Coordinates of C-alpha atoms in Angstrom, one line a residue:
Chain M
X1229 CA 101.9 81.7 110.8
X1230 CA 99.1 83.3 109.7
X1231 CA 99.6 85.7 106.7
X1232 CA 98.7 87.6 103.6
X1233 CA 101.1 87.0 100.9
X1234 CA 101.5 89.5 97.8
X1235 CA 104.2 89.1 95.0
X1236 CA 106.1 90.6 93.5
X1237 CA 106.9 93.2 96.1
X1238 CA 108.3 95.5 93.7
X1239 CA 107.7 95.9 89.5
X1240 CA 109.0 98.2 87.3
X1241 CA 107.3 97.9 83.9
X1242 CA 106.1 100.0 81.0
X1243 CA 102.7 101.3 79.5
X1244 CA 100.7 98.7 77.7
X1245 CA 102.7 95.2 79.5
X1246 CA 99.8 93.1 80.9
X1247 CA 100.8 92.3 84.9
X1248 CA 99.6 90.3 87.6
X1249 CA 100.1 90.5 91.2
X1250 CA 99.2 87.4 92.7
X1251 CA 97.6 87.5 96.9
X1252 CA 97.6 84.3 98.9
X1253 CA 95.9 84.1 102.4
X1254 CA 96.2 81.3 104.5
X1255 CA 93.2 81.7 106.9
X1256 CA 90.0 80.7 105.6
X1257 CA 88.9 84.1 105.1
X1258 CA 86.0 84.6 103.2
X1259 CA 86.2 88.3 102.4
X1260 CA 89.3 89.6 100.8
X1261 CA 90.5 93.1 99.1
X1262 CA 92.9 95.3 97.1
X1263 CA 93.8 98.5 97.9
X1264 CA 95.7 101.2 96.5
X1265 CA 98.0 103.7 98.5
X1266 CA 98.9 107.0 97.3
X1267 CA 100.6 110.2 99.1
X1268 CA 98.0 112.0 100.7
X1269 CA 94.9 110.1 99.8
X1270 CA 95.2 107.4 102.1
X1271 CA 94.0 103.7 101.0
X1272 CA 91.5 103.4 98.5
X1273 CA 89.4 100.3 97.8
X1274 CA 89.9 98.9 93.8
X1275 CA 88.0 95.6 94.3
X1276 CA 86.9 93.3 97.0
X1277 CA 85.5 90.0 97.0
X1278 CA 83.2 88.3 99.5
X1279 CA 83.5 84.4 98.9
X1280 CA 84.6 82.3 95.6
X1281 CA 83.3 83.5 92.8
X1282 CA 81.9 87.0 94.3
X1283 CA 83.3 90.1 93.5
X1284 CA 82.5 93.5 93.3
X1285 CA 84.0 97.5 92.7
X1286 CA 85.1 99.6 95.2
X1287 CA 85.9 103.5 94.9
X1288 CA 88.9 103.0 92.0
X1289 CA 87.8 99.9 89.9
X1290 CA 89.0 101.3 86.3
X1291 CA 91.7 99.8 85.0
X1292 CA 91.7 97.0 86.9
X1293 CA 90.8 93.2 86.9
X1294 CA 90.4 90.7 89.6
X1295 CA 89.0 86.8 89.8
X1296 CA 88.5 85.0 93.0
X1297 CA 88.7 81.1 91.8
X1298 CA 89.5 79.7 95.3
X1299 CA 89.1 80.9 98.3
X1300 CA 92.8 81.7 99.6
X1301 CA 93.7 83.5 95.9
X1302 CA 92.5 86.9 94.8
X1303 CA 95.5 87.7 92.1
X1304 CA 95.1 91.7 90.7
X1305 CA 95.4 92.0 87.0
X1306 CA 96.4 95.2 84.8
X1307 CA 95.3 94.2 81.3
X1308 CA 97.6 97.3 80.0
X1309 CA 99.1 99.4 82.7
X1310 CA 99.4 103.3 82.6
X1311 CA 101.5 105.7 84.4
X1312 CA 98.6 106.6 86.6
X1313 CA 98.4 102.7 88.2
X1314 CA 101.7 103.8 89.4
X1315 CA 101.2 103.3 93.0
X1316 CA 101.7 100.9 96.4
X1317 CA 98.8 98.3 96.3
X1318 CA 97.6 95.9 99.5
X1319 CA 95.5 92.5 99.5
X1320 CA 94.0 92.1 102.6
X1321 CA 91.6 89.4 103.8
X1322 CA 89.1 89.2 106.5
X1323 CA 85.8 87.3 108.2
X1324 CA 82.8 88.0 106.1
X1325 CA 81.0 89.9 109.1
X1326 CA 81.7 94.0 108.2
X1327 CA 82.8 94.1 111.9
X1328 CA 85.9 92.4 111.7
X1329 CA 89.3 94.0 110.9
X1330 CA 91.6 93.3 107.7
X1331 CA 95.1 91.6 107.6
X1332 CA 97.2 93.3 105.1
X1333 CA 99.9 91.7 103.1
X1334 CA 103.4 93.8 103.1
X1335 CA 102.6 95.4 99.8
X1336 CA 103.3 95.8 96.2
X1337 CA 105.3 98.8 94.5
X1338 CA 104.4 99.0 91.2
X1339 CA 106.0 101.7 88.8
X1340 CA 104.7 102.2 85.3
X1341 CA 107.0 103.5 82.9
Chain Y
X968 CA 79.0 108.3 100.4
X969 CA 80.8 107.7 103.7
X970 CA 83.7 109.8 104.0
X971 CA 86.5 109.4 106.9
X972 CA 88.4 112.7 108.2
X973 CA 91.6 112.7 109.6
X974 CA 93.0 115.7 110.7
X975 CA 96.4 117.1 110.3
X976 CA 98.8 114.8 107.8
X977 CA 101.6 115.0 110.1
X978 CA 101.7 115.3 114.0
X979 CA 104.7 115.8 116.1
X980 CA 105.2 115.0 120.1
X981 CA 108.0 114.7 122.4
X982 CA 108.8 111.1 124.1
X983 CA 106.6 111.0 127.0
X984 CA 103.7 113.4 125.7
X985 CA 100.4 112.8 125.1
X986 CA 99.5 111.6 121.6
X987 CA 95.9 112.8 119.9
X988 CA 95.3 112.1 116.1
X989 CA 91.6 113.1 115.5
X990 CA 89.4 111.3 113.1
X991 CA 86.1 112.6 112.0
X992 CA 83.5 110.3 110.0
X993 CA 80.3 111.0 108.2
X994 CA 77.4 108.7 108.4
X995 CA 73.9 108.7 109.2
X996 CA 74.2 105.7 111.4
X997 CA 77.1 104.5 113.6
X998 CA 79.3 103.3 111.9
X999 CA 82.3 100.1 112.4
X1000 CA 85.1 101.9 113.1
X1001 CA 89.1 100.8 112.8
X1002 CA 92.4 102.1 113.5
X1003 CA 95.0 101.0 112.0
X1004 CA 99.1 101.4 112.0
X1005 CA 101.4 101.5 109.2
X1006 CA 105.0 100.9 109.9
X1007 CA 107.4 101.7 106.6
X1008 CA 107.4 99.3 104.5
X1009 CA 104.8 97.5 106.2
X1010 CA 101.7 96.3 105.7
X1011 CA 98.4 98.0 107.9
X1012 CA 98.1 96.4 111.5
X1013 CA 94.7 96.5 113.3
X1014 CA 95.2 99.4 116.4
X1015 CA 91.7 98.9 118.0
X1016 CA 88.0 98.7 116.8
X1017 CA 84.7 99.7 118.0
X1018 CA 82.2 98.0 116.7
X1019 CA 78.9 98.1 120.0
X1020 CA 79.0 98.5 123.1
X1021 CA 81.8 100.8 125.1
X1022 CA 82.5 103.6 123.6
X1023 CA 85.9 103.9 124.8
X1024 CA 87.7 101.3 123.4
X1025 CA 91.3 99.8 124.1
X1026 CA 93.9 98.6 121.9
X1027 CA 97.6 97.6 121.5
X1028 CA 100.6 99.4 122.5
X1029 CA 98.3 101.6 125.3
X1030 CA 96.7 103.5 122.7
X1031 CA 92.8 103.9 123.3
X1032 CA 89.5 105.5 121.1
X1033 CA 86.5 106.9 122.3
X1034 CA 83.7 107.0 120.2
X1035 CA 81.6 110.1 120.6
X1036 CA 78.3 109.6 118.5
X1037 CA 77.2 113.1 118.8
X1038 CA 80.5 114.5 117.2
X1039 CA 80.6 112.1 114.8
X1040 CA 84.2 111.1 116.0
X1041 CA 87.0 108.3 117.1
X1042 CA 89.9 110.2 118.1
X1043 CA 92.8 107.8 119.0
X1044 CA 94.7 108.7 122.3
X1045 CA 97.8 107.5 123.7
X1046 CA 99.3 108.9 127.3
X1047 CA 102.7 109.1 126.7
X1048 CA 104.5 108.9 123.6
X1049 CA 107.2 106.1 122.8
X1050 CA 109.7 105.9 120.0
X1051 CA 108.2 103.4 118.6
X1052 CA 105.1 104.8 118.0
X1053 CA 106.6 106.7 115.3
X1054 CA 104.8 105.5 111.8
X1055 CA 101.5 106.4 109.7
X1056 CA 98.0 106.3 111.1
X1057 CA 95.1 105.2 109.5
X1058 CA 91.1 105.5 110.3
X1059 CA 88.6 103.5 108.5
X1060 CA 85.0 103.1 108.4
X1061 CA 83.2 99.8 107.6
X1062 CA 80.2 100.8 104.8
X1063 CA 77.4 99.1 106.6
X1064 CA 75.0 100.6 103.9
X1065 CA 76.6 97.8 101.5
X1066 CA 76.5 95.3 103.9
X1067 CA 79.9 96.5 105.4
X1068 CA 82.3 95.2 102.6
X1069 CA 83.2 98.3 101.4
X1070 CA 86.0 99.8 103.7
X1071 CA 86.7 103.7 103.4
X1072 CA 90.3 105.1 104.8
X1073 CA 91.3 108.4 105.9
X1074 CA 93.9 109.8 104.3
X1075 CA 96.4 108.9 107.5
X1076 CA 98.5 111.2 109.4
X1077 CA 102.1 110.5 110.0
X1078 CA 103.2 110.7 113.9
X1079 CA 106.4 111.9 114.4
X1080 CA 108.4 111.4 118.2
X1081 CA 111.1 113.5 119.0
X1082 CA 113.7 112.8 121.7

């Protein structure tokens, strides 16, 4: 089946704790992408990545770290969390061409303490 | 910056009506254009897309788009509300000025169905 896998689904840590969320795709995508989801503002794009080894911002980058070491992994990291990163976050991956849709994974709450 | 408009943040229909969640976009060229659904707890599902070519534009489900260039819109239209259709909303906008890799959301709007 084809899919976008994020884990953990759910976190509850505290300010400061280094954390990962790891993303596994199992499509050959080239392109793939975290969002962030918060009441109100919709999705906004923290980093996206168009092939091994290519990565760039998007709209919320701060705070955030991301490496794309083969293609079907793009794990998120937060070096040290705050209470603002307090959010739901998506990996989604896709065809390179910018006319193709996005195949989210289920999603990750994180809640920082 | 591309910016995608969605409005109202909630909408609410009886089964069987007609369902109209507008979405406005800003760009100085056409644009790639998505809808997308969010069930709870649930990742985003791809609705539809218009990317060339007819501007009306069929999806899943019997919902449909029509891109309308000069009002700079994709409104997403379904004929007669289900149950089901009850869940969050979501336009997007590929960024072709960065080669399309960057994606911009509207804020969503959250469709209601009453019995």
């Amino acid at each position: 089946e084809a899919q976008v896998t994020q884990n953990p689904r759910y976190l509850i840590t505290v300010t400061g704790k280094k954390l990962t969320v790891t993303c596994s795709q199992n499509m050959n995508h080239e392109y793939m992408s975290w969002y962030r989801q918060d009441p109100g503002l919709g999705l906004r794009q923290i980093y996206y990545s168009m092939n091994v080894e290519v990565t760039d911002k998007g709209d919320v980058p701060e705070g955030y770290k991301v490496s794309r070491k083969e293609k079907r992994n793009f794990p998120l990291i937060l070096e040290s969390p705050s209470p603002n990163q307090t959010s739901l976050y998506f990996c989604a991956s896709g065809r390179t061409n910018y006319n193709q849709p996005q195949h989210f994974g289920d999603g990750t709450r994180l809640s920082i303490l | 910056a591309q910016s995608v408009t969605q409005l109202g943040s909630h909408v609410s229909v009886s089964e069987g009506a007609l369902v109209l969640l507008r979405c406005n976009y800003s760009s100085s060229v056409p644009p790639y254009l998505f809808w997308y659904v969010q069930y709870p707890n649930q990742g985003l599902q791809l609705l539809l897309k218009y990317t060339t070519g007819a501007t009306l534009v069929k999806g899943i489900n019997g919902f449909e788009a029509e891109f309308k260039k000069s009002e700079t819109s994709f409104h997403l239209t379904k004929p007669s509300a289900h149950m089901s259709d009850a869940a969050e909303y979501f336009c997007a906008v590929s960024d072709i000025n960065t080669g399309g890799f960057k994606t911009i959301f509207g804020a969503g709007t959250r469709l209601f169905v009453k019995a």
